Coordinates of C-alpha atoms in Angstrom, one line a residue:
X1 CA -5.6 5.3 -2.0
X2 CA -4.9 8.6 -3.6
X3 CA -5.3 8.7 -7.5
X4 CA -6.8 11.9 -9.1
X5 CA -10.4 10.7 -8.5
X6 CA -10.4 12.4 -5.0
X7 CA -8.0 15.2 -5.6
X8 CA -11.0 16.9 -7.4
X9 CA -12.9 16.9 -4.7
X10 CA -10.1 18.5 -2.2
X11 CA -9.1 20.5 -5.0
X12 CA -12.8 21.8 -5.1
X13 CA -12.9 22.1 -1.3
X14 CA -9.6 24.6 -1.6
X15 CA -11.2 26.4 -4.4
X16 CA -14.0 27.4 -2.1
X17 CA -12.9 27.4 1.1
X18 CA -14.1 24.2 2.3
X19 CA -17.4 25.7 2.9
X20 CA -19.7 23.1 1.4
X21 CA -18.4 20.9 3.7
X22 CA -18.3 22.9 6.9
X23 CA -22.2 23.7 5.9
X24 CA -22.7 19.7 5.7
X25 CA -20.8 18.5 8.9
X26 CA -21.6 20.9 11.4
X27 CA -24.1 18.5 13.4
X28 CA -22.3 15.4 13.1
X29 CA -19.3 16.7 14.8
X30 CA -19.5 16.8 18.5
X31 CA -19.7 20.1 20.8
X32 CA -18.0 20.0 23.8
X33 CA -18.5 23.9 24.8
X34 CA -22.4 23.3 25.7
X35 CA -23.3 21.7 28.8
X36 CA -24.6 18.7 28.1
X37 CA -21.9 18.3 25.5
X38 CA -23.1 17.5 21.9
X39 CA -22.4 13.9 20.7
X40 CA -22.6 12.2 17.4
X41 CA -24.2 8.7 17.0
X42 CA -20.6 7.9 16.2
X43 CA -19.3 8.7 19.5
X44 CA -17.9 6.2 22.0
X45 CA -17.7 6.4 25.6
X46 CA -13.9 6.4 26.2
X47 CA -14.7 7.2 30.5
X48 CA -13.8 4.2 31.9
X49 CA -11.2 3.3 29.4
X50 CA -8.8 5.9 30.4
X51 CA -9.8 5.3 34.1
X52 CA -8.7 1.5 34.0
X53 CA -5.2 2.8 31.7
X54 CA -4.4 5.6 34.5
X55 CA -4.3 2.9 36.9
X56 CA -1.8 1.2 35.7
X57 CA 0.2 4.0 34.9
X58 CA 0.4 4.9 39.0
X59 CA 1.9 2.1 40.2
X60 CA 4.8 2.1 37.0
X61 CA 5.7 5.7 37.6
X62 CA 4.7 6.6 34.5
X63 CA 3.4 10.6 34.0
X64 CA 2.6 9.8 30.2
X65 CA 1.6 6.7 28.0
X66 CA 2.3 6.8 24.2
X67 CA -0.4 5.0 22.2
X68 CA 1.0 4.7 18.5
X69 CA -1.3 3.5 15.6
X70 CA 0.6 0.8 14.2
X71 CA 1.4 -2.9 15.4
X72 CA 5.0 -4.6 16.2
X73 CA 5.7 -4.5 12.6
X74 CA 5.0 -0.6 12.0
X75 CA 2.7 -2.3 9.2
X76 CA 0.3 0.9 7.3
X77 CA -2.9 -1.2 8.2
X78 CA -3.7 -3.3 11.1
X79 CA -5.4 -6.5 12.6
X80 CA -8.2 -5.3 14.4
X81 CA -6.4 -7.2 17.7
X82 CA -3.6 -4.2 17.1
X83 CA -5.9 -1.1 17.0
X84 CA -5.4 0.0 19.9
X85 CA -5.4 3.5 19.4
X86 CA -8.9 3.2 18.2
X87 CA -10.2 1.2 21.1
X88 CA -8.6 4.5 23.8
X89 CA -10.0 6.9 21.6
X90 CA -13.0 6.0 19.0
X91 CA -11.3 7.4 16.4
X92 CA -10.8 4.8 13.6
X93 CA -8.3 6.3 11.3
X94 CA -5.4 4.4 9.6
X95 CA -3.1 7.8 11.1
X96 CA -2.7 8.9 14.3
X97 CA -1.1 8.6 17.9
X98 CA -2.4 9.5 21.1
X99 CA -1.1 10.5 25.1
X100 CA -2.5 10.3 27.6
X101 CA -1.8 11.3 31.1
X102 CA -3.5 11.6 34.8
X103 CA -6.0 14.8 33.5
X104 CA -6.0 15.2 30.2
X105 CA -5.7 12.4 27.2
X106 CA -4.9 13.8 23.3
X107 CA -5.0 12.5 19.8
X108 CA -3.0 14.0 16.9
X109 CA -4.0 13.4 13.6
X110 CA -3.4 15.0 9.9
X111 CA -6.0 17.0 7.8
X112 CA -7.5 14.1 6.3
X113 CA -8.9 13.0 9.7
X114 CA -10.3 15.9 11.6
X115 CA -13.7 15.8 10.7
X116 CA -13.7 11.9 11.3
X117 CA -12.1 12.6 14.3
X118 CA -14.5 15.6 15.5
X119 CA -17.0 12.7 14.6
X120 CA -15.7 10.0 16.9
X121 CA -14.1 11.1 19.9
X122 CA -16.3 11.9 23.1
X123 CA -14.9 14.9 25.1
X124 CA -12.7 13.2 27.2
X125 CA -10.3 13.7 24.3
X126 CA -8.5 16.9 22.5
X127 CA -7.6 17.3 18.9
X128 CA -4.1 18.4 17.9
X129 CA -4.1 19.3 14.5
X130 CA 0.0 18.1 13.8
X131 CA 0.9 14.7 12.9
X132 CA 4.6 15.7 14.1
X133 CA 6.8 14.0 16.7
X134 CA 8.3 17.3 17.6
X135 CA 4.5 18.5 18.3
X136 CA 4.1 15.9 20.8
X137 CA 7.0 16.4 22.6
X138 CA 6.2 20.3 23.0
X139 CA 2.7 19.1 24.4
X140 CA 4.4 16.4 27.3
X141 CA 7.2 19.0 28.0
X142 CA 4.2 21.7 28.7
X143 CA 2.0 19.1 30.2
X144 CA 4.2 16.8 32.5
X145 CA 6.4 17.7 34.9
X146 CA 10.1 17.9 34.7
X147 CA 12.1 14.4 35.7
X148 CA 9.2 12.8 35.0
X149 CA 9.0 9.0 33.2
X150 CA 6.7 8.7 29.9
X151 CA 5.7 5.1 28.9
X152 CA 6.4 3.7 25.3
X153 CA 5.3 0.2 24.0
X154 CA 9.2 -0.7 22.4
X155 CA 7.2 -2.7 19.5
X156 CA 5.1 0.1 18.5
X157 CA 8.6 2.3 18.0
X158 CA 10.6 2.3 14.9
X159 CA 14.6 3.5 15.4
X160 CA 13.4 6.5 14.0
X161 CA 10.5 7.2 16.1
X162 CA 12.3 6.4 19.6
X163 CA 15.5 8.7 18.2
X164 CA 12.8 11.8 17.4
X165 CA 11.3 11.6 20.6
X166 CA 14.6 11.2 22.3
X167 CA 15.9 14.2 20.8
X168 CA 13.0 16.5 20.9
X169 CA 12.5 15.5 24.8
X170 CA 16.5 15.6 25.7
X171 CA 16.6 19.0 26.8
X172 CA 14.0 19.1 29.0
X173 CA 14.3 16.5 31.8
X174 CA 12.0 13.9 30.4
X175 CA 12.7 10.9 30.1
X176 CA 11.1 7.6 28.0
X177 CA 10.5 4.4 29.9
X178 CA 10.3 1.1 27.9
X179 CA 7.1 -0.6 29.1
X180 CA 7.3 -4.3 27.3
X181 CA 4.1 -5.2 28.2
X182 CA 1.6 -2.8 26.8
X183 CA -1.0 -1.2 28.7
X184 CA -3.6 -0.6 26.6
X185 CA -4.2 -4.5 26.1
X186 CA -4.3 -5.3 29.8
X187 CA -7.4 -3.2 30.0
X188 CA -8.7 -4.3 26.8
X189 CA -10.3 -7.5 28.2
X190 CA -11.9 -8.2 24.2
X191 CA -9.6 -7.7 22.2
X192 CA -10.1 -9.7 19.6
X193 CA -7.9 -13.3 19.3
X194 CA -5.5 -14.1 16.2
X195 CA -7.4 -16.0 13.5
X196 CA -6.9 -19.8 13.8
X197 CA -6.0 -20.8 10.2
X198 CA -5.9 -19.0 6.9
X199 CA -2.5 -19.2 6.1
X200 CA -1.4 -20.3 2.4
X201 CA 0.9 -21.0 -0.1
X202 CA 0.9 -19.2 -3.4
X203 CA -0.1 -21.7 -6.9
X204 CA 3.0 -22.5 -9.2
X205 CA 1.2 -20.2 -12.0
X206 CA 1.5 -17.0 -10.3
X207 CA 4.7 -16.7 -9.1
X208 CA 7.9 -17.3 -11.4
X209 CA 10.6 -17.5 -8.1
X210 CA 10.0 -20.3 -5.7
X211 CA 11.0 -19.5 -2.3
X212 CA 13.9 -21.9 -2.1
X213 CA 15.3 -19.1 -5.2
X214 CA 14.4 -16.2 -3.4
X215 CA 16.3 -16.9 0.1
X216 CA 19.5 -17.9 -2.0
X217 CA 18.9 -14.6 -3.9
X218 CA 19.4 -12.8 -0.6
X219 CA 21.8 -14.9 0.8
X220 CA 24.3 -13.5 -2.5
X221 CA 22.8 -10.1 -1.4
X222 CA 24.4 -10.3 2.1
X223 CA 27.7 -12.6 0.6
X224 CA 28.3 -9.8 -2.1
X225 CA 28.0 -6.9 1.0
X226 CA 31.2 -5.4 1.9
X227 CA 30.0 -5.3 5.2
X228 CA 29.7 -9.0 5.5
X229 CA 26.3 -9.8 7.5
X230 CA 25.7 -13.0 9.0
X231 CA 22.0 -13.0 9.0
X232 CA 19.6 -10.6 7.8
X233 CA 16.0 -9.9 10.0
X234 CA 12.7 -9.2 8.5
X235 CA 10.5 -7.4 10.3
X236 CA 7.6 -5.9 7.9
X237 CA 4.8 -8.3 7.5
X238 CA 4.9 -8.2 3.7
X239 CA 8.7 -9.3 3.9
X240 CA 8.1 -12.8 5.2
X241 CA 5.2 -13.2 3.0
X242 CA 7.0 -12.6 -0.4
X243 CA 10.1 -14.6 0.8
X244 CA 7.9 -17.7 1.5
X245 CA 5.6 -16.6 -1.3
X246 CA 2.8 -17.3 1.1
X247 CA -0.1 -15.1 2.1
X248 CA -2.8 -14.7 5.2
X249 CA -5.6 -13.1 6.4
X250 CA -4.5 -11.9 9.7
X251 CA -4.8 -7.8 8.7
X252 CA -8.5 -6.8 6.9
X253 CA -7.6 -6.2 3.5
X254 CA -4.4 -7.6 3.5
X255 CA -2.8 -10.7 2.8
X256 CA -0.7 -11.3 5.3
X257 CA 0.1 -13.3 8.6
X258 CA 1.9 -12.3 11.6
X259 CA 5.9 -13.3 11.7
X260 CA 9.1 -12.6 11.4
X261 CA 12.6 -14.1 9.9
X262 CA 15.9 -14.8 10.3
X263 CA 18.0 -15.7 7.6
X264 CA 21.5 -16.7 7.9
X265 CA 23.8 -18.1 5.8
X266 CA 23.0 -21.5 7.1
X267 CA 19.6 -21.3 8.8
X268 CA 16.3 -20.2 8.1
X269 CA 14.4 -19.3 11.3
X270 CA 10.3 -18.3 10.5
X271 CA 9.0 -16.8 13.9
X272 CA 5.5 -17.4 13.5
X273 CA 2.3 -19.1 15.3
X274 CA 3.1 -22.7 14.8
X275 CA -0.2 -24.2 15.8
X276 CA -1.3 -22.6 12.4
X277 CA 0.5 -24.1 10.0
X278 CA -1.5 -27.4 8.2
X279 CA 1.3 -30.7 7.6
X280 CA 1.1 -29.1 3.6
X281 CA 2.2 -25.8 4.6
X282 CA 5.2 -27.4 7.0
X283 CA 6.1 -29.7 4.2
X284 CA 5.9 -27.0 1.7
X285 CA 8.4 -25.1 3.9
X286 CA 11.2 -28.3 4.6
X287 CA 10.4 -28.0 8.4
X288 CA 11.5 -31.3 8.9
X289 CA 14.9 -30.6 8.0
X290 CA 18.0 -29.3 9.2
X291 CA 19.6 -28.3 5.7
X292 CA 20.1 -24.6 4.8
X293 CA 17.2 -24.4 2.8
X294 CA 14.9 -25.8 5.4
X295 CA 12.9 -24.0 7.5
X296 CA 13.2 -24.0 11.3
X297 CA 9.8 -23.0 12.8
X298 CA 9.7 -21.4 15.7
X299 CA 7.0 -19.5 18.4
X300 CA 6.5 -16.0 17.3
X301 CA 6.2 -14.9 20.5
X302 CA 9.9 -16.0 21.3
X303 CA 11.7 -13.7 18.8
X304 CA 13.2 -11.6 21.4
X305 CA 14.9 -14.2 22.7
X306 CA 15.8 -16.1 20.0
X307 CA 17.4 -13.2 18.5
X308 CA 19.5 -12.5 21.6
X309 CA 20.6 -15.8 21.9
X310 CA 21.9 -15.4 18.0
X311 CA 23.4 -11.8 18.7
X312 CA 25.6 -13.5 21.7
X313 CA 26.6 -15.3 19.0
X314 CA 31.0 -14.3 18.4
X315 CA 31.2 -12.8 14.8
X316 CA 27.6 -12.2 13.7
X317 CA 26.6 -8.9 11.9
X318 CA 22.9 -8.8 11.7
X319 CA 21.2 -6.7 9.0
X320 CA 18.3 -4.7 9.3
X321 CA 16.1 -2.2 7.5
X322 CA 15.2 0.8 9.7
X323 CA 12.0 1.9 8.4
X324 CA 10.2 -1.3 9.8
X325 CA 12.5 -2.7 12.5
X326 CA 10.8 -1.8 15.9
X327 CA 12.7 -0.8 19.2
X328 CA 12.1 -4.1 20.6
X329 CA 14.7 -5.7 18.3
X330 CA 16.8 -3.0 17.6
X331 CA 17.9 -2.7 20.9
X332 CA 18.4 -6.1 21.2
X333 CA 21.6 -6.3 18.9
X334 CA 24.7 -4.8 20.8
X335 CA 27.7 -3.8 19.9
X336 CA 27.3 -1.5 17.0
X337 CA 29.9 -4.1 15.5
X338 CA 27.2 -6.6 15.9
X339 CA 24.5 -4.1 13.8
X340 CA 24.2 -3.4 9.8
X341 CA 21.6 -0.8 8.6
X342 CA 20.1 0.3 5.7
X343 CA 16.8 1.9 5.0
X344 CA 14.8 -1.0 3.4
X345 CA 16.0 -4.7 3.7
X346 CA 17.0 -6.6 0.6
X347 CA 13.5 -8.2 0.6
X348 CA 11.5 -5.3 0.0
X349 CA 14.5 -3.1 -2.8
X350 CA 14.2 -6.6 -4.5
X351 CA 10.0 -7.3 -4.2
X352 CA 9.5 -3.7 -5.6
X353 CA 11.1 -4.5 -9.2
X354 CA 8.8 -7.2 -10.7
X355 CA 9.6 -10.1 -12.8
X356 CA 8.2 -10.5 -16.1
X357 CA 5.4 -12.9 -14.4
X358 CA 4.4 -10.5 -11.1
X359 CA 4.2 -7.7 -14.3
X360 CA 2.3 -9.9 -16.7
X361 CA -0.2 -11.1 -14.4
X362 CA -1.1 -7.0 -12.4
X363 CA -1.7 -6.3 -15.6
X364 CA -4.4 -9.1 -15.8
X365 CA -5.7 -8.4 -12.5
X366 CA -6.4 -5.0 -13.7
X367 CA -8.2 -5.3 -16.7
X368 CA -10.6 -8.0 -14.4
X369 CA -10.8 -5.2 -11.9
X370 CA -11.8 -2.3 -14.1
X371 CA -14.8 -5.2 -15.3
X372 CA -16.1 -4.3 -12.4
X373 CA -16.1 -0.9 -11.8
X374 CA -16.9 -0.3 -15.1
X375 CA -20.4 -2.6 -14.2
X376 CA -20.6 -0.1 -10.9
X377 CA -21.0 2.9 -13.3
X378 CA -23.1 0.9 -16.3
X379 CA -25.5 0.4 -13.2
X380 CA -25.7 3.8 -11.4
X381 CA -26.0 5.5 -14.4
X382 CA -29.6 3.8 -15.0
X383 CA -30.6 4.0 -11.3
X384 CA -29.5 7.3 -9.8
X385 CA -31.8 9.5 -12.0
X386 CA -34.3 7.6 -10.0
X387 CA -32.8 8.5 -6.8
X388 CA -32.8 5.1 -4.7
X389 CA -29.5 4.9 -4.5
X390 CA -27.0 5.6 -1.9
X391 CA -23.4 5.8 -1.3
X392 CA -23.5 2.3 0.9
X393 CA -25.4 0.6 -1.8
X394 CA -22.6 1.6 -4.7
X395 CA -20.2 0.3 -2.5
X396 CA -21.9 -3.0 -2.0
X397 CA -22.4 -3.4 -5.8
X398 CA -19.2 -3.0 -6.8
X399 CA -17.8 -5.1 -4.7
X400 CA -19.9 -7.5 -4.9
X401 CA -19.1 -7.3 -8.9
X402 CA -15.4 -8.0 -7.9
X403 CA -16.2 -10.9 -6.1
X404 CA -17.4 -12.5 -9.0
X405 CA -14.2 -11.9 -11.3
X406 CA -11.5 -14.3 -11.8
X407 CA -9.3 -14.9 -8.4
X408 CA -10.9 -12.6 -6.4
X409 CA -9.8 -12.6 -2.5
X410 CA -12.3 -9.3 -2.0
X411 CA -11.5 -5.9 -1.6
X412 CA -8.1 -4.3 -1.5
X413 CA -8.8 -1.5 1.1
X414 CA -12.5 -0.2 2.2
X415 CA -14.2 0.7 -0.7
X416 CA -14.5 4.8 -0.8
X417 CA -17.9 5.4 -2.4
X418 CA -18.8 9.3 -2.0
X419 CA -21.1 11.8 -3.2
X420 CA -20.9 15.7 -2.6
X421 CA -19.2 16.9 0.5
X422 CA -18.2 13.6 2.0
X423 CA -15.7 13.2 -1.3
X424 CA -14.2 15.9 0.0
X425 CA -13.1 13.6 3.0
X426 CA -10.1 11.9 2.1
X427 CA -10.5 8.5 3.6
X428 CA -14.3 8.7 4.0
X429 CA -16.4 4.9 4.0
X430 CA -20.0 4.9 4.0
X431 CA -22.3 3.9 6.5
X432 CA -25.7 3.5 7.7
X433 CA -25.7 6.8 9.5
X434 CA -23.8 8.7 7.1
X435 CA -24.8 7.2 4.1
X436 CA -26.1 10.0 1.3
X437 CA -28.2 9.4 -1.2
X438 CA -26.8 9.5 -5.1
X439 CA -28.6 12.4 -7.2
X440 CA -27.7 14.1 -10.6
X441 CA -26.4 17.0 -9.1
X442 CA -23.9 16.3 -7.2
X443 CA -20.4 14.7 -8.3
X444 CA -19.6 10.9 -7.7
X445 CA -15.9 9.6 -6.3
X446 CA -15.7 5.5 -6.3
X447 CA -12.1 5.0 -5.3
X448 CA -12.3 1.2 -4.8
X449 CA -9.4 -1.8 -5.1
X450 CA -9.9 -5.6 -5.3
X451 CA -7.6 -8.1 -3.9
X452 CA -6.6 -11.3 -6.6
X453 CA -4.5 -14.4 -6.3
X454 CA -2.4 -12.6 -9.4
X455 CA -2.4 -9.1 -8.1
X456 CA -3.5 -5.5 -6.3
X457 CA -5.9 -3.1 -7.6
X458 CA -7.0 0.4 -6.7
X459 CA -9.2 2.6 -9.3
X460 CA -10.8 5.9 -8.9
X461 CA -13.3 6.8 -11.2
X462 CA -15.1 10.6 -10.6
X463 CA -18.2 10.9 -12.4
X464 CA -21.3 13.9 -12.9
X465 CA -24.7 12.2 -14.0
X466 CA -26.3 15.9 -14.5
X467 CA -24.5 19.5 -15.3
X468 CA -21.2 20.0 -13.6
X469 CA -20.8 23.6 -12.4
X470 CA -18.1 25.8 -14.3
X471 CA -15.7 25.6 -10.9
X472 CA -16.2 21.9 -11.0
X473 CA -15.0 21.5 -14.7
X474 CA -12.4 23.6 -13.8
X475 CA -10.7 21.8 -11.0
X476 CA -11.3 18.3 -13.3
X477 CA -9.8 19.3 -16.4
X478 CA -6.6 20.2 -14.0
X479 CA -6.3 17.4 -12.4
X480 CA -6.9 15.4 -15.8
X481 CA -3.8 17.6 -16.8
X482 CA -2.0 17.0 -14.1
X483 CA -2.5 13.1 -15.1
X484 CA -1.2 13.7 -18.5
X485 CA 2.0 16.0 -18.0
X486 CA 2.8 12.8 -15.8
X487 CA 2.3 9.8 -17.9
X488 CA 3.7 11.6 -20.7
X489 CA 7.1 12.4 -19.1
X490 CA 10.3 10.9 -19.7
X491 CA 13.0 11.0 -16.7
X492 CA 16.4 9.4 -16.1
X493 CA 16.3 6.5 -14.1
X494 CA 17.0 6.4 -10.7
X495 CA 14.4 8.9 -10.5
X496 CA 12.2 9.7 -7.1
X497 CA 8.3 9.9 -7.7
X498 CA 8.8 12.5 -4.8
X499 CA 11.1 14.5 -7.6
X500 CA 8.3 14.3 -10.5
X501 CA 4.6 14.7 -8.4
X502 CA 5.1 18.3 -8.9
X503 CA 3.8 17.9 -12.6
X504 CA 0.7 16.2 -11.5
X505 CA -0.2 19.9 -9.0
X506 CA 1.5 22.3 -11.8
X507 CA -1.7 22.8 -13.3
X508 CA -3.7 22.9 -10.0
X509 CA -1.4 25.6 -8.7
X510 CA -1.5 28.2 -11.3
X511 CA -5.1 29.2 -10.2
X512 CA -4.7 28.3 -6.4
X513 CA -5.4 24.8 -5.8
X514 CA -3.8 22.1 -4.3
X515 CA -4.3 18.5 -2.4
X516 CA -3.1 17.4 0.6
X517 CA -1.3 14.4 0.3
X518 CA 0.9 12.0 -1.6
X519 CA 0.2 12.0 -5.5
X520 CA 0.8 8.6 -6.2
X521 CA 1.7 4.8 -4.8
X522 CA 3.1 1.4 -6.4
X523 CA 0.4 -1.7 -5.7
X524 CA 1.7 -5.0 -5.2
X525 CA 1.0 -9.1 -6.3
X526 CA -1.5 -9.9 -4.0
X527 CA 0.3 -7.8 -1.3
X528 CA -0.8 -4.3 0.3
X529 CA -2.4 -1.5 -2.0
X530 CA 0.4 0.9 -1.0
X531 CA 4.1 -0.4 -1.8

């Protein structure tokens, strides 16, 4: 959630160095050079974790396991049953993979983690600073021995991800061993279980497409192809939910539900958990039907095979999109001939123009959503001079402000209430240990999103309840100017937001600054805060 409230703060954080910061974390990151080893409160124990994964590496001949942070459908943000990478590790940010091997086990991660990482792994683990696939591959070719096998979880690759790491390990006598039943969750004996119910259908007066329009809108899609596809497969989580205009709670923060679909020109197949669909919801989706615009359920878990039993199929062209296609699938549909590609599926090049409804109604969303954080700032502007108030409690207000707002389905991501140093932390939550109290002289970040039956919501507000310091003025007024130059700017279309962010850091560069990551992100209807 990166709008220009935080890009102050790391803007500030350039400007000086970072040396507030370092000053303010230096004992809540751990220190494994003294003996005993220094560990934060938000530590944990990874020991016997890794002991029960090297086991079953052994007897699978495997030198080196891959643990990626995403799920089978390479979604941004996961079910908590998928975070794997956080229960090998500690380390709970949305970015990051992880290797481990028979001595050593690493995690890398980009510059918006590493203090929350230095916070949350025990010593068992080392930090790589890179976020690269080329990084990784330079670690294992230095670290395992040559001929040797390294493990991959084929649902947790993209195409792209298994090509990289083919590449950058094809010169060197590695090789990568497709493991299809991942190791991390046979020694996670809690992971948690999928959520028995929650699925739903959207209400007529928030969507202007009914499904039944939406599948034959794709179906022209793949009839007007020169490339003539037989069936188009939808991977992404937020693909199936659109199509179906239906919605779930399976991922925190998220509305959706874990499936897939295959659409032919015929059929309709909806890979999903069948025990959780109510009679309404199997009504609502013709599954008692045989007709093209009925909907044949079938077990999520049976994808793989129901998908190679299509691709055996004689003159069927299945199309995918790359970007959130795993390995698992991809591999599945042989001969080339068989395979159409393109970047992004149909689905998600149509969901990201909205109709005059999906427009009308984020627009209402908003206005209910700034209510509230407008109510968050009314509030703290009586109370901080009083200093009772911490960073926790402002995010508990506000959200508990949204939840009382037309449509509310709660928050849109984890609500980023800051104060000081931590705002320098990109991705930084309050909690009971780190929680700071609110005062009038340090700077404010709220960078908070709410979650409506008519749309998707993320706001950043910075704010200074006593004097800001000239530096601090500075790096605000440039990043309000940065704002400007961009909504004030007219550009072909077609246009990239990639091609135009540089007008948001002109301003910040002329005297030195800059941020580290994206400078903007669409929202969706009820969907995920980045789209």
């Amino acid at each position: 959630m990166p709008p220009c409230g935080w890009l102050l703060l790391l803007s500030l954080a350039a400007l000086t160095g970072n040396t507030f910061c370092a000053i303010t974390t230096s004992q809540t990151e751990r220190n494994c050079s003294i003996s005993p080893p220094y560990l934060p409160s938000t530590v944990i124990n990874t020991t016997l974790r890794l002991q029960e994964l090297r086991k079953r590496m052994l007897p699978l001949n495997i030198s080196a396991y891959i643990i990626p942070g995403t799920d089978a459908h390479l979604s941004e943000y996961i079910a908590p049953r998928d975070a794997r990478l956080t229960f090998m590790t500690g380390f709970t940010g949305s970015a990051g993979t992880a290797v481990v091997t028979q001595t050593k086990a690493t995690l890398w991660t980009d510059s918006r983690y590493w203090v929350q990482a230095e916070r949350q792994m025990d010593c068992n683990w080392e930090l790589e600073k890179d976020v690269s696939i080329s990084s990784i591959a330079e670690w294992l070719i230095s670290e395992v021995p040559a001929g040797a096998e390294i493990g991959f979880d084929p649902f947790l690759f993209s195409l792209e991800t298994y090509e990289n790491y083919d590449i950058n390990l094809g010169s060197s006598n590695h090789s990568l061993t497709s493991v299809p039943v991942n190791l991390v969750d046979q020694v996670w004996t809690d992971r948690p279980p999928i959520l028995a119910d929650g699925i739903i259908s959207l209400p007529d007066r928030v969507i202007q497409r009914t499904w039944q329009m939406k599948v034959e809108q794709m179906r022209k899609m793949m009839e007007d192809s020169p490339y003539r596809p037989t069936a188009l497969l939808l991977s992404a989580l937020d693909e199936t939910a659109w199509l179906f205009n239906m919605r779930g709670n399976d991922i925190p923060f998220n509305p959706f539900f874990y499936s897939y679909t295959l659409l032919t020109l015929d059929e309709i197949w909806l890979f999903i958990h069948t025990e959780r669909l109510t009679g309404e919801l199997k009504e609502y989706l013709n599954a008692s039907c045989a007709g093209p615009l009925c909907v044949q359920l079938k077990s999520y878990d049976s994808v793989r095979a129901q998908l190679q039993e299509y691709v055996a199929r004689p003159g069927i062209k299945v199309w995918i999109g790359t970007e959130y296609t795993n390995y698992a699938l991809y591999e599945l549909i042989t001969p080339v001939d068989k395979l159409m590609t393109s970047s992004y599926s149909p689905v998600l090049t149509t969901k990201a123009v909205k109709d005059e409804t999906e427009q009308r109604i984020l627009r209402d969303a908003h206005v209910r959503d700034a209510v509230a954080v407008i109510q968050l700032l009314m509030w703290l502007e009586k109370v901080v001079p009083q200093g009772t108030e911490t960073e926790l409690t402002a995010a508990e207000y506000v959200n508990m402000c949204r939840s009382k707002q037309k449509d509310s389905k709660g928050p849109s991501f984890e609500t980023i209430s800051a104060s000081g140093a931590n705002a320098a932390l990109a991705h930084y939550s309050p909690t009971n240990e780190s929680s700071r109290k609110l005062t009038v002289d340090e700077m404010y970040l709220v960078d908070s999103g709410g979650q409506y039956l008519d749309g998707t919501t993320d706001i950043t507000r910075t704010v200074h309840w006593g004097t800001p310091t000239e530096m601090q003025r500075e790096a605000f007024t440039r990043v309000l100017q940065g704002n400007i130059e961009i909504s004030r700017t007219i550009f072909p279309s077609g246009t990239r937001g990639a091609n135009m962010e540089m007008l948001g850091r002109r301003a910040l560069w002329e005297v030195g600054l800059n941020y580290g990551h994206g400078t903007g992100h669409g929202v969706g209807n009820y969907f995920g805060v980045h789209e």
